[in-house]
Amino acid sequence: MAKLERQFAGRPLIIETGRMARQADGSCTLQFGETMVLCAATAQDNPTHLPFFPLTVEYRERTYAAGKFPGGFIKREGRPSDKEILAARLTDRPLRPLFPEGFANEVQIFVTVVSADQQNDADVLAVTGASMSLALSRIPFAEPVAAVRIGRIQGHWVLNPTFEQLGYSTLDVIVAGTESAITMVEGGANEVSEDEIADALVAAHAGIRELIAIQREVVAMIDKPATMAWTPKAVSADIRARVESLAAERVSQALRIADKHERAEALSTARAETTAALAEEFPDADKDIGSVFKDLEKRTMREMILAEGVRSDGRSTDQVRGITVETGVLPRAHGSALFTRGQTQSLGTATLGTQDDEQAYDTIDFPTQQKKSFMLHYNFPPYSTGEVRPMRGTSRREIGHGHLAERALEPLLPAYEEFPYTIRIVSDILESNGSSSMASVCSGSLALMDAGVPMRASVAGVAMGLIKEGDRVAILTDILGSEDALGDMDFKVAGTREGVTSIQMDIKLEEGLSTDLLREALRKAYTGRMHILDEMDKALAAPRPEMSPYAPRIITIKVPVAKIGEIIGPKGKTIRAIQESTGASINIDDDGTVTIAAVGREAGEMARRMIAGMTEEAEVGRIYDGVVKNTTAFGAFVEILPGTEGLLHISEIQDGRLDKTEDALKKGDAVQVKLLSIDEKGRLRLSRKAALAELAQRGDSQPA
């Protein structure tokens, strides 16, 4: 057993190993404040047959960590939540590049949140804890990594800010890295400049180095097991030489074909013909031939960019693909836009709803149930890449891309108090050849404006790539799918003309990325983003002044808290009657805020008048449209407001003598009356003749 306690970012950080999960290859608990994660890493002894490194990362929150029961009917944790999936992806990304090339043994890393103090988020601890569990194990792993969350509050950088502190921060970014470089960035910001983002990464890296030093101290305290024996998958030199001699020229030619599918077809044909040509010479070597062919494709594409500055589709390194924008493409959607950039296309739609449409969710991070009034959902159907594959629910990739785009748009939305709508954006990817998440940002921004949502500014995103061989470096703007797969970086930056709102970076280089290269990539991303915003503004530069006629109109009024019960009525009878008669949806908050939503202005206005009438106080001197509720020998009782009646004395019904009330008024008659007075007992005295005289004098037939 080993235990180490240090102060980090002003709070105790405790790492302990040898106490829990001892049958895993490596395990530890990491506690920060009173939030604790248990991390375990395990590897299979034998390699798999898979053509990729089979690493899986699981992140699970136990509700007991916060002393809570799982929400819903079944009191057991079920499928992982979006937060858990995002945290698992966050943990996977900085670890994956640090496993050795050719290592094919299946590895699973399991992170369990076992204590949540509702002040410190466990997601950022998972990266450091997973790295620690690998460093303590026999699993081959290049070097420790760590992650921190960085915020900026009143001009000061804050490491691992609490949930409360994040409410005052202008950015929320998680940064992971090794001792020498940054390897992953994920987060959002409130229109922060590129220079400030770069400064945040520098400040975060100082905290990362501190955490890595702590990990090394823990490893030094134990008898670390020897690294497991494994043999890298190797291809014979003869096969490599023969494949390259037969296919090199054809691969080079194919990689210069601009169209994605034509290029893929040419490469597939070259590979098939090369395999057939070598079938007799190297029987049963199809996989090895395919592996060499893939290496050749990667090396050729990278050399073409580094040596010639030319990309597969003929663009220069800084050039953005051609963009077309269409808005209002769906007649019934509240807002819609079709954004096409090269061979990547996103259909963005905006739907406006009411408070009833908010997404409720349970979390161990907060004591009460939380609600979301803005959502962005990203869908990636197989036809978008010309493929056929089964649909098995929302993938982790779809959740991650949707979260990134949602984060980019959210800071530009109006305050809920000013625009009390629940908003859902859906991005359906119809074509994909690189950076569909950034296309989703663009289509989502345009769809919001098409829906008449008063956005503060347009938002666009661009994906940057990197090719690095020694000292030769090329930074690529608006990368293709192949440049993402065969390159060294996927760096997505979204924002407005004023600054960055969302950022995500993954580095595939073991050595990570230097600060200078990061600053250069951010500078070029800014240039690309400005170009995309210019193209978007040509189609729709500002929100439409009117919302779709099919979108609900929301009216907000304030009523006295004491009147809430009257509006709701016994067992909700009154409010249901209003909703049924008007077609409006009505919500009442405890503070007396009434939200009325209806498609069409008339229904909402009718409901507003009905509620206002129920809560209105009678005003002396005002003329009302009333209804005769009962007649007597001495006059009539008239309801001037819901539940509010007054006496219309027989002498006040008309000029001149009236023998019987029924000669002028009957029960149920509509009548205009003026409120003359309210006595000390709250009784109302009404006059019809005073009302008629005043209306005649004004030349009006409507009450004031």
XYZ file of C-alpha atoms in Angstrom:
704
model
C 0.000 0.000 0.000
C 1.052 3.562 -0.640
C -0.637 6.834 0.193
C 0.415 10.366 -0.632
C -1.288 13.626 0.330
C -0.419 16.985 -1.179
C -2.060 20.389 -1.514
C -3.162 21.209 -5.044
C -5.055 24.356 -6.091
C -5.691 25.107 -2.416
C -7.341 21.775 -1.607
C -6.064 18.407 -0.391
C -5.215 15.880 -3.105
C -4.862 12.288 -1.857
C -3.684 9.352 -3.984
C -3.795 5.848 -2.500
C -2.992 2.467 -4.049
C -3.007 -1.138 -2.835
C -6.202 -0.807 -0.842
C -9.014 -1.227 -3.391
C -9.420 -3.195 -6.644
C -6.203 -5.153 -6.092
C -6.820 -7.739 -8.824
C -6.670 -5.107 -11.533
C -3.249 -4.643 -13.143
C -3.122 -1.170 -11.654
C -5.554 0.733 -9.449
C -5.756 3.759 -7.210
C -8.152 6.137 -5.544
C -7.748 9.843 -6.144
C -9.460 12.271 -3.798
C -9.713 16.020 -4.342
C -11.578 17.865 -1.617
C -14.190 15.236 -0.776
C -14.730 14.096 -4.359
C -13.139 10.693 -4.970
C -12.678 8.439 -7.994
C -11.583 4.805 -8.080
C -9.541 4.023 -11.201
C -8.601 0.528 -12.381
C -6.623 -0.516 -15.468
C -6.563 -4.078 -16.770
C -5.005 -5.694 -19.849
C -5.515 -9.048 -21.540
C -2.441 -11.282 -21.732
C -2.843 -12.072 -25.429
C -3.188 -9.715 -28.392
C -6.414 -9.478 -30.353
C -6.828 -9.919 -34.103
C -8.261 -6.418 -34.453
C -6.567 -3.940 -36.823
C -6.635 -1.175 -34.184
C -5.613 -0.766 -30.554
C -8.583 -2.087 -28.490
C -8.725 0.426 -25.627
C -12.024 1.034 -23.817
C -12.591 3.614 -21.100
C -15.647 3.506 -18.857
C -16.666 6.283 -16.473
C -19.519 5.609 -14.046
C -21.090 7.756 -11.357
C -22.606 5.997 -8.362
C -25.490 7.959 -6.883
C -24.454 6.847 -3.407
C -21.443 9.104 -3.954
C -23.727 12.045 -3.162
C -26.040 10.181 -0.773
C -28.806 9.949 -3.370
C -31.001 7.313 -4.991
C -31.127 6.938 -8.767
C -34.005 8.928 -10.238
C -36.906 7.260 -12.013
C -38.907 4.107 -11.371
C -35.956 1.673 -11.281
C -33.674 2.400 -8.342
C -30.483 1.178 -9.954
C -28.027 2.958 -12.220
C -28.699 2.102 -15.862
C -27.149 3.197 -19.158
C -24.496 5.893 -18.781
C -25.709 9.476 -18.876
C -24.406 12.022 -21.372
C -22.137 13.413 -18.633
C -20.627 9.954 -18.046
C -20.107 9.348 -21.778
C -18.443 12.744 -22.208
C -16.165 12.093 -19.227
C -15.187 8.670 -20.649
C -14.282 10.283 -23.998
C -12.369 12.968 -22.146
C -10.313 10.318 -20.342
C -9.663 8.204 -23.435
C -8.328 10.932 -25.707
C -5.079 11.965 -23.937
C -4.227 8.357 -22.996
C -4.620 6.600 -26.352
C -1.563 8.112 -28.158
C 0.766 7.062 -25.311
C 0.412 3.305 -25.788
C 3.204 1.833 -27.944
C 2.753 1.358 -31.678
C 1.788 -2.235 -32.470
C 0.474 -3.050 -28.987
C -2.740 -5.013 -29.648
C -3.665 -6.411 -26.217
C -7.103 -5.294 -25.093
C -6.966 -2.696 -22.316
C -9.868 -1.481 -20.201
C -9.776 1.486 -17.870
C -12.675 1.800 -15.449
C -13.279 5.005 -13.489
C -15.938 4.985 -10.761
C -17.029 8.129 -8.938
C -17.458 6.923 -5.357
C -17.742 10.267 -3.555
C -19.057 13.618 -4.782
C -18.799 16.703 -2.594
C -20.910 18.772 -5.041
C -18.119 21.327 -5.214
C -15.391 19.620 -7.264
C -16.166 17.901 -10.572
C -14.876 14.335 -10.861
C -14.517 14.357 -14.662
C -11.150 16.132 -14.646
C -9.844 13.802 -11.912
C -10.511 10.761 -14.115
C -7.643 11.544 -16.506
C -5.054 11.858 -13.742
C -6.424 8.812 -11.889
C -6.428 6.683 -15.056
C -2.844 7.700 -15.806
C -1.872 6.828 -12.236
C -3.464 3.366 -12.501
C -1.532 2.712 -15.750
C 1.733 3.968 -14.252
C 1.308 1.541 -11.344
C 0.628 -1.428 -13.642
C 2.516 -3.781 -15.946
C 0.773 -2.281 -18.985
C 3.186 -0.568 -21.426
C 2.575 3.172 -21.297
C 4.946 5.915 -22.431
C 4.676 8.453 -19.599
C 2.213 9.911 -17.091
C -0.410 12.423 -18.143
C -2.621 14.675 -16.054
C -5.518 17.045 -16.576
C -6.790 20.225 -14.963
C -9.782 22.459 -15.455
C -8.863 26.107 -15.981
C -11.117 29.088 -15.347
C -10.642 32.844 -15.273
C -12.333 34.875 -12.555
C -11.849 38.650 -12.400
C -8.758 38.390 -14.553
C -7.108 35.602 -12.529
C -6.471 32.042 -13.719
C -8.021 29.460 -11.396
C -7.084 25.764 -11.453
C -9.915 23.289 -10.876
C -12.555 25.922 -10.028
C -15.542 24.714 -8.016
C -19.031 24.553 -9.499
C -19.839 27.833 -7.760
C -16.694 29.541 -9.053
C -17.457 28.416 -12.627
C -20.585 30.558 -12.469
C -18.314 33.610 -12.403
C -15.720 32.342 -14.882
C -15.409 33.539 -18.489
C -14.196 30.109 -19.599
C -14.392 26.462 -18.598
C -11.645 24.466 -20.312
C -10.132 21.074 -19.463
C -6.500 20.687 -20.525
C -4.501 17.432 -20.496
C -0.861 16.887 -21.223
C 2.449 15.277 -20.458
C 5.346 16.861 -18.637
C 6.608 18.464 -21.849
C 3.507 19.299 -23.911
C -0.259 19.672 -24.138
C -2.103 16.736 -25.718
C -5.811 17.531 -25.300
C -8.097 20.545 -24.854
C -11.864 20.539 -24.323
C -14.114 23.355 -23.181
C -16.123 26.489 -23.722
C -15.719 30.209 -23.264
C -17.701 33.414 -23.362
C -16.182 34.992 -26.500
C -12.604 34.865 -25.202
C -9.807 35.925 -27.548
C -7.339 33.477 -29.085
C -4.449 35.014 -27.132
C -6.309 34.523 -23.859
C -7.049 30.904 -24.770
C -3.326 30.340 -25.386
C -2.483 31.984 -22.041
C -5.019 29.695 -20.337
C -3.295 26.635 -21.794
C 0.084 27.839 -20.503
C -1.374 28.358 -16.999
C -3.024 24.932 -17.124
C 0.196 23.213 -18.165
C 1.918 24.427 -15.004
C -0.748 22.600 -12.967
C -0.382 19.496 -15.160
C 3.357 19.331 -14.438
C 2.628 19.545 -10.724
C 0.210 16.596 -10.908
C 2.666 14.512 -12.935
C 5.362 15.108 -10.309
C 2.937 13.812 -7.664
C 2.283 10.679 -9.754
C 6.012 10.004 -10.024
C 6.298 10.260 -6.220
C 3.608 7.591 -5.779
C 5.253 5.230 -8.293
C 8.561 5.611 -6.426
C 6.854 4.438 -3.237
C 5.929 0.955 -4.554
C 7.552 -2.059 -6.167
C 6.267 -1.496 -9.675
C 5.759 -4.753 -11.618
C 7.824 -5.389 -14.731
C 6.230 -4.392 -18.017
C 4.226 -7.248 -19.512
C 5.792 -9.206 -22.349
C 4.317 -8.405 -25.744
C 5.369 -8.613 -29.341
C 4.486 -5.840 -31.751
C 2.753 -6.865 -34.916
C 5.366 -6.698 -37.633
C 5.242 -7.039 -41.398
C 8.151 -8.659 -43.222
C 10.494 -6.354 -45.104
C 9.877 -8.334 -48.309
C 6.137 -7.703 -48.229
C 6.685 -4.030 -47.451
C 9.148 -3.589 -50.309
C 6.952 -5.398 -52.854
C 3.777 -3.476 -51.917
C 5.562 -0.152 -52.134
C 7.137 -0.975 -55.495
C 3.770 -1.972 -56.971
C 1.491 0.618 -55.369
C 3.486 3.778 -54.620
C 2.761 5.567 -57.897
C -0.915 4.556 -57.969
C -1.406 5.734 -54.372
C 0.184 9.073 -55.202
C -2.128 9.537 -58.183
C -5.233 8.459 -56.270
C -4.537 10.871 -53.410
C -4.703 13.798 -55.850
C -8.314 13.053 -56.833
C -10.468 15.830 -55.363
C -13.745 13.924 -54.932
C -13.850 11.819 -51.774
C -15.673 8.812 -53.253
C -13.678 8.762 -56.482
C -10.479 8.945 -54.433
C -11.622 6.139 -52.138
C -12.584 4.001 -55.145
C -9.199 4.537 -56.789
C -7.378 3.598 -53.580
C -9.598 0.549 -53.086
C -8.937 -0.622 -56.645
C -5.185 -0.139 -56.250
C -5.199 -2.074 -53.004
C -7.255 -4.953 -54.444
C -5.058 -5.234 -57.525
C -1.866 -5.099 -55.454
C -3.188 -7.841 -53.162
C -4.112 -9.976 -56.193
C -0.701 -9.449 -57.796
C 1.059 -10.648 -54.630
C -1.323 -13.499 -53.815
C 0.929 -16.230 -55.224
C 4.143 -14.743 -53.842
C 2.701 -14.097 -50.364
C -0.283 -16.383 -49.738
C -2.507 -15.626 -46.712
C -0.887 -12.194 -46.289
C -3.897 -10.047 -47.119
C -3.900 -8.315 -43.716
C -0.187 -7.535 -43.871
C -0.520 -6.201 -47.407
C -3.455 -4.044 -46.300
C -1.454 -2.726 -43.336
C 1.480 -1.739 -45.549
C -0.891 -0.160 -48.069
C -2.436 1.971 -45.306
C 1.007 3.050 -44.112
C 1.942 3.947 -47.683
C -1.226 6.006 -48.093
C -0.528 7.892 -44.862
C 3.125 8.554 -45.686
C 2.352 9.669 -49.243
C -0.414 12.071 -48.215
C 1.757 13.640 -45.514
C 4.743 14.043 -47.842
C 2.558 15.602 -50.533
C 1.420 18.264 -48.066
C 4.831 18.895 -46.504
C 6.839 18.921 -49.733
C 4.363 20.482 -52.161
C 1.859 22.278 -49.936
C -0.910 20.517 -51.876
C -3.849 18.635 -50.375
C -5.935 15.827 -51.834
C -8.690 18.156 -53.028
C -6.205 20.616 -54.528
C -6.498 23.298 -51.824
C -3.638 25.172 -50.218
C -3.048 24.607 -46.494
C -4.967 27.764 -45.468
C -7.915 27.437 -47.828
C -11.496 26.736 -46.709
C -13.641 24.589 -48.992
C -16.497 26.154 -50.982
C -19.516 27.055 -48.843
C -23.208 27.258 -49.726
C -25.941 28.310 -47.304
C -29.712 27.992 -47.575
C -32.153 29.100 -44.877
C -35.839 28.400 -44.341
C -35.570 25.112 -46.217
C -38.261 23.290 -44.193
C -41.741 24.853 -44.347
C -43.023 23.699 -40.959
C -39.866 23.777 -38.839
C -39.620 26.883 -36.650
C -36.182 27.563 -38.131
C -33.988 25.641 -40.571
C -30.741 25.948 -42.507
C -28.739 23.769 -44.876
C -25.006 24.413 -44.502
C -22.683 22.789 -47.025
C -18.891 23.063 -46.927
C -17.204 20.945 -49.555
C -18.549 17.427 -49.095
C -19.736 18.014 -45.539
C -23.386 19.007 -45.132
C -25.505 19.673 -42.058
C -29.253 20.222 -41.942
C -29.859 22.321 -38.848
C -33.330 22.806 -37.395
C -34.509 24.913 -34.462
C -37.632 24.116 -32.446
C -39.040 26.522 -29.860
C -40.953 25.131 -26.911
C -42.236 26.013 -23.480
C -41.143 25.330 -19.940
C -42.855 21.943 -20.212
C -40.289 20.944 -22.856
C -37.233 21.462 -20.641
C -34.936 18.477 -20.169
C -34.914 17.360 -16.533
C -32.000 15.256 -15.325
C -30.517 13.964 -12.094
C -26.852 14.418 -11.268
C -24.598 13.742 -8.321
C -23.013 17.162 -8.822
C -25.996 19.117 -7.465
C -28.422 18.361 -4.619
C -31.597 18.906 -6.663
C -32.834 17.870 -10.086
C -31.472 20.088 -12.858
C -33.171 21.359 -16.013
C -31.902 22.349 -19.438
C -33.718 24.843 -21.648
C -31.234 24.582 -24.546
C -30.230 21.355 -26.289
C -28.334 20.468 -29.451
C -28.663 16.924 -30.771
C -26.312 15.645 -33.463
C -27.167 12.699 -35.722
C -24.699 10.885 -37.976
C -26.603 8.428 -40.197
C -24.553 5.893 -42.186
C -25.631 7.270 -45.574
C -23.703 10.480 -44.799
C -20.511 8.588 -45.660
C -22.060 6.309 -48.271
C -22.062 3.345 -45.875
C -24.519 0.714 -44.701
C -24.386 -0.161 -41.002
C -26.889 -1.042 -38.283
C -28.341 1.698 -36.092
C -27.865 0.855 -32.409
C -28.876 4.026 -30.607
C -26.996 7.263 -30.132
C -23.240 6.713 -30.317
C -20.651 8.207 -28.005
C -19.304 10.169 -30.962
C -22.728 11.703 -31.641
C -23.082 12.741 -28.008
C -19.583 14.253 -27.975
C -20.012 16.189 -31.220
C -23.436 17.453 -30.147
C -22.050 18.667 -26.820
C -19.225 20.532 -28.560
C -21.635 22.336 -30.905
C -24.103 23.051 -28.087
C -21.334 24.631 -26.063
C -20.395 26.863 -29.002
C -23.892 28.335 -29.407
C -25.123 28.612 -25.838
C -23.222 31.798 -24.807
C -24.890 33.765 -27.643
C -28.477 32.942 -26.690
C -30.628 35.610 -25.038
C -31.226 35.372 -21.301
C -34.159 33.104 -20.439
C -35.892 36.011 -18.686
C -35.864 37.964 -21.963
C -36.752 35.029 -24.238
C -38.485 32.375 -22.119
C -38.359 29.543 -24.640
C -36.964 26.033 -24.463
C -34.822 25.648 -27.590
C -33.795 22.433 -29.327
C -31.371 22.326 -32.237
C -30.999 19.154 -34.304
C -28.076 18.724 -36.694
C -28.627 15.920 -39.175
C -25.393 15.208 -41.021
C -26.368 14.478 -44.616
C -22.817 14.318 -45.998
C -19.550 13.952 -44.152
C -15.982 14.529 -45.219
C -14.378 16.247 -42.269
C -15.536 18.405 -39.381
C -19.259 17.756 -39.297
C -19.372 19.064 -35.716
C -18.217 22.494 -36.896
C -20.755 22.370 -39.729
C -23.340 21.727 -36.993
C -22.287 24.934 -35.248
C -22.821 26.875 -38.479
C -26.164 25.294 -39.382
C -27.336 25.597 -35.772
C -26.504 29.309 -35.632
C -28.316 29.931 -38.925
C -31.357 27.871 -37.853
C -31.649 29.883 -34.623
C -31.603 33.132 -36.572
C -34.086 31.752 -39.088
C -36.384 30.940 -36.144
C -36.226 34.543 -34.957
C -34.224 33.805 -31.818
C -32.505 37.104 -30.885
C -28.935 35.781 -30.981
C -26.245 38.298 -30.009
C -24.063 37.239 -32.942
C -23.514 34.518 -35.529
C -21.326 31.568 -34.563
C -19.094 29.518 -36.867
C -16.532 26.774 -36.390
C -13.544 25.388 -38.236
C -11.387 22.280 -37.755
C -7.620 22.587 -37.981
C -5.150 19.784 -38.716
C -1.413 19.214 -38.431
C 1.223 17.279 -40.325
C 4.556 17.112 -38.507
C 7.686 15.212 -39.517
C 10.681 16.327 -37.484
C 11.138 20.052 -38.065
C 8.795 20.096 -41.051
C 5.327 21.294 -40.029
C 2.121 22.122 -41.919
C -1.007 23.461 -40.194
C -4.149 22.739 -42.214
C -7.361 24.782 -42.238
C -10.724 23.003 -42.651
C -9.439 19.432 -42.701
C -10.814 16.552 -44.742
C -11.753 13.246 -43.156
C -8.550 11.638 -44.469
C -6.435 14.484 -43.078
C -8.022 13.888 -39.686
C -7.431 10.115 -39.871
C -3.870 10.282 -41.222
C -2.753 13.552 -39.616
C -1.413 14.463 -36.203
C -4.070 16.822 -34.847
C -7.776 17.512 -34.803
C -8.241 21.031 -33.422
C -11.777 22.453 -33.542
C -12.380 26.112 -32.717
C -15.820 27.765 -32.760
C -16.794 31.310 -31.968
C -17.980 34.717 -33.107
C -16.111 37.672 -34.586
C -15.344 38.715 -31.009
C -13.891 35.511 -29.611
C -13.913 31.772 -28.950
C -16.957 30.031 -27.492
C -15.953 26.361 -27.833
C -12.717 24.484 -28.358
C -11.610 20.867 -28.695
C -8.168 19.530 -29.516
C -6.704 16.057 -29.787
C -3.015 15.479 -30.509
C -1.898 12.117 -31.844
C 1.802 12.897 -31.439
C 3.390 11.285 -28.396
C 5.376 14.470 -27.782
C 2.228 16.636 -27.799
C 2.132 20.183 -29.113
C 4.240 23.190 -28.185
C 2.694 26.486 -27.116
C 4.070 28.240 -30.214
C 2.339 25.777 -32.536
C -0.875 26.123 -30.531
C -0.810 29.896 -30.937
C -0.195 29.542 -34.680
C -3.080 27.078 -35.026
C -5.393 29.437 -33.116
C -4.357 32.356 -35.350
C -5.115 30.410 -38.520
C -8.384 29.133 -37.056
C -9.433 32.754 -36.483
C -8.791 33.584 -40.141
C -10.772 30.565 -41.300
C -13.646 31.379 -38.939
C -13.901 34.955 -40.235
C -14.166 33.654 -43.804
C -16.959 31.239 -42.853
C -18.850 33.973 -40.956
C -18.638 36.209 -44.046
C -20.252 33.457 -46.136
C -22.967 32.847 -43.528
C -23.777 36.554 -43.282
C -24.425 36.693 -47.024
C -27.384 34.369 -46.451
C -28.638 35.613 -43.064
C -26.759 38.270 -41.114
C -29.275 38.871 -38.305
C -32.206 37.105 -36.628
C -35.489 37.317 -38.494
C -37.796 39.963 -36.986
C -40.752 37.566 -36.804
C -40.942 33.999 -35.585
C -42.529 31.197 -37.580
C -46.345 31.221 -37.409
C -46.066 27.630 -36.158
C -43.886 28.575 -33.172
C -45.562 29.181 -29.815
C -45.954 32.764 -28.606
C -45.056 33.130 -24.961
C -46.577 35.792 -22.730
C -45.301 36.323 -19.195
C -47.323 38.116 -16.527
C -46.968 38.526 -12.790
C -49.837 37.825 -10.404
C -50.061 38.159 -6.623
C -48.847 34.995 -4.910
C -52.086 34.930 -2.919
C -54.034 34.590 -6.190
C -52.180 31.486 -7.440
C -54.655 29.168 -5.750
C -57.603 30.902 -7.445
C -56.007 30.520 -10.885
C -55.287 26.833 -10.334
C -58.648 26.141 -8.727
C -59.694 23.026 -6.801
C -57.620 20.082 -8.076
C -56.503 22.206 -11.030
C -60.037 22.603 -12.379
C -59.807 26.311 -13.174
C -56.464 26.304 -14.963
C -57.467 23.230 -16.970
C -60.638 24.992 -18.073
C -58.632 28.017 -19.260
C -56.228 25.791 -21.190
C -59.041 23.790 -22.788
C -61.029 26.856 -23.818
C -58.068 28.776 -25.255
C -55.675 26.014 -26.392
C -52.853 27.731 -24.499
C -50.318 26.026 -22.202
C -49.965 27.693 -18.805
C -47.239 27.364 -16.154
C -47.236 29.137 -12.787
C -44.108 29.559 -10.680
C -44.162 29.881 -6.911
C -43.227 33.583 -7.155
C -46.382 34.366 -9.157
C -44.803 34.360 -12.617
C -47.344 33.023 -15.106
C -46.073 31.827 -18.491
C -48.659 31.455 -21.245
C -47.684 29.704 -24.483
C -49.879 29.285 -27.530
C -49.517 28.945 -31.278
C -51.065 32.173 -32.535
C -51.447 35.476 -30.714
C -55.219 35.327 -30.144
C -55.211 32.176 -27.997
C -52.432 33.454 -25.782
C -54.050 36.880 -25.413
C -57.387 35.307 -24.515
C -55.737 33.241 -21.771
C -53.882 36.332 -20.536
C -57.141 38.290 -20.270
C -58.831 35.478 -18.390
C -55.996 35.198 -15.862
C -55.660 38.958 -15.558
C -59.388 39.175 -14.871
C -59.107 36.586 -12.107
C -56.293 38.420 -10.375
C -57.307 42.002 -11.072
C -58.417 44.201 -8.175
C -61.600 46.218 -8.664
C -60.880 49.926 -9.340
C -63.283 52.703 -8.283
C -64.308 54.924 -11.198
C -63.615 52.338 -13.868
C -66.216 51.038 -16.303
C -66.481 47.240 -16.621
C -68.162 44.765 -18.945
C -70.168 42.719 -16.477
C -72.606 39.843 -16.424
C -75.842 39.794 -14.451
C -75.577 36.911 -12.004
C -78.894 37.407 -10.174
C -81.829 39.835 -10.012
C -83.804 41.019 -6.960
C -86.564 43.477 -6.198
C -83.994 46.141 -5.264
C -81.597 45.627 -8.184
C -79.132 43.146 -9.698
C -75.845 41.531 -8.726
C -73.297 41.932 -11.516
C -69.966 40.094 -11.844
C -67.381 42.589 -13.117
C -64.315 40.374 -12.585
C -64.079 36.610 -12.119
C -65.368 35.997 -8.593
C -65.981 39.716 -7.960
C -69.620 40.915 -7.811
C -71.254 44.225 -6.950
C -74.751 45.550 -6.400
C -76.387 47.474 -9.209
C -79.246 49.181 -7.357
C -82.538 49.522 -9.252
C -82.154 53.286 -9.086
C -78.796 53.054 -10.941
C -79.981 50.868 -13.818
C -81.385 53.700 -15.990
C -82.597 57.285 -15.926
C -86.136 57.593 -14.703
C -88.227 55.319 -12.532
C -88.036 51.520 -12.989
C -90.716 49.396 -11.293
C -89.094 45.991 -11.725
C -85.444 45.046 -12.261
C -86.504 42.355 -14.748
C -88.058 45.018 -16.994
C -84.483 46.108 -17.883
C -82.153 43.230 -16.986
C -82.313 39.465 -16.799
C -79.919 36.894 -15.428
C -77.053 36.295 -17.847
C -77.326 39.669 -19.594
C -74.109 41.491 -20.466
C -74.097 44.955 -18.995
C -71.678 47.883 -18.780
C -71.369 49.318 -15.288
C -69.235 51.854 -13.470
C -67.810 51.079 -10.034
C -68.940 53.966 -7.839
C -67.482 52.887 -4.495
C -66.242 50.095 -2.247
C -67.357 50.300 1.372
C -65.377 49.330 4.452
C -66.727 45.764 4.233
C -65.536 45.382 0.639
C -69.008 45.685 -0.912
C -69.124 47.169 -4.413
C -71.701 49.765 -5.555
C -72.289 49.849 -9.310
C -74.106 52.167 -11.724
C -75.277 51.393 -15.237
C -76.647 54.863 -15.955
C -73.343 56.490 -14.908
C -71.468 54.145 -17.226
C -73.771 54.879 -20.179
C -73.557 58.629 -19.589
C -69.758 58.595 -19.467
C -69.470 56.421 -22.571
C -71.884 58.689 -24.470
C -69.868 61.726 -23.464
C -66.670 60.072 -24.744
C -68.412 58.935 -27.908
C -67.283 55.407 -27.115
C -69.013 52.118 -26.485
C -66.052 50.352 -24.872
C -65.062 50.502 -21.202
C -61.938 52.472 -20.345
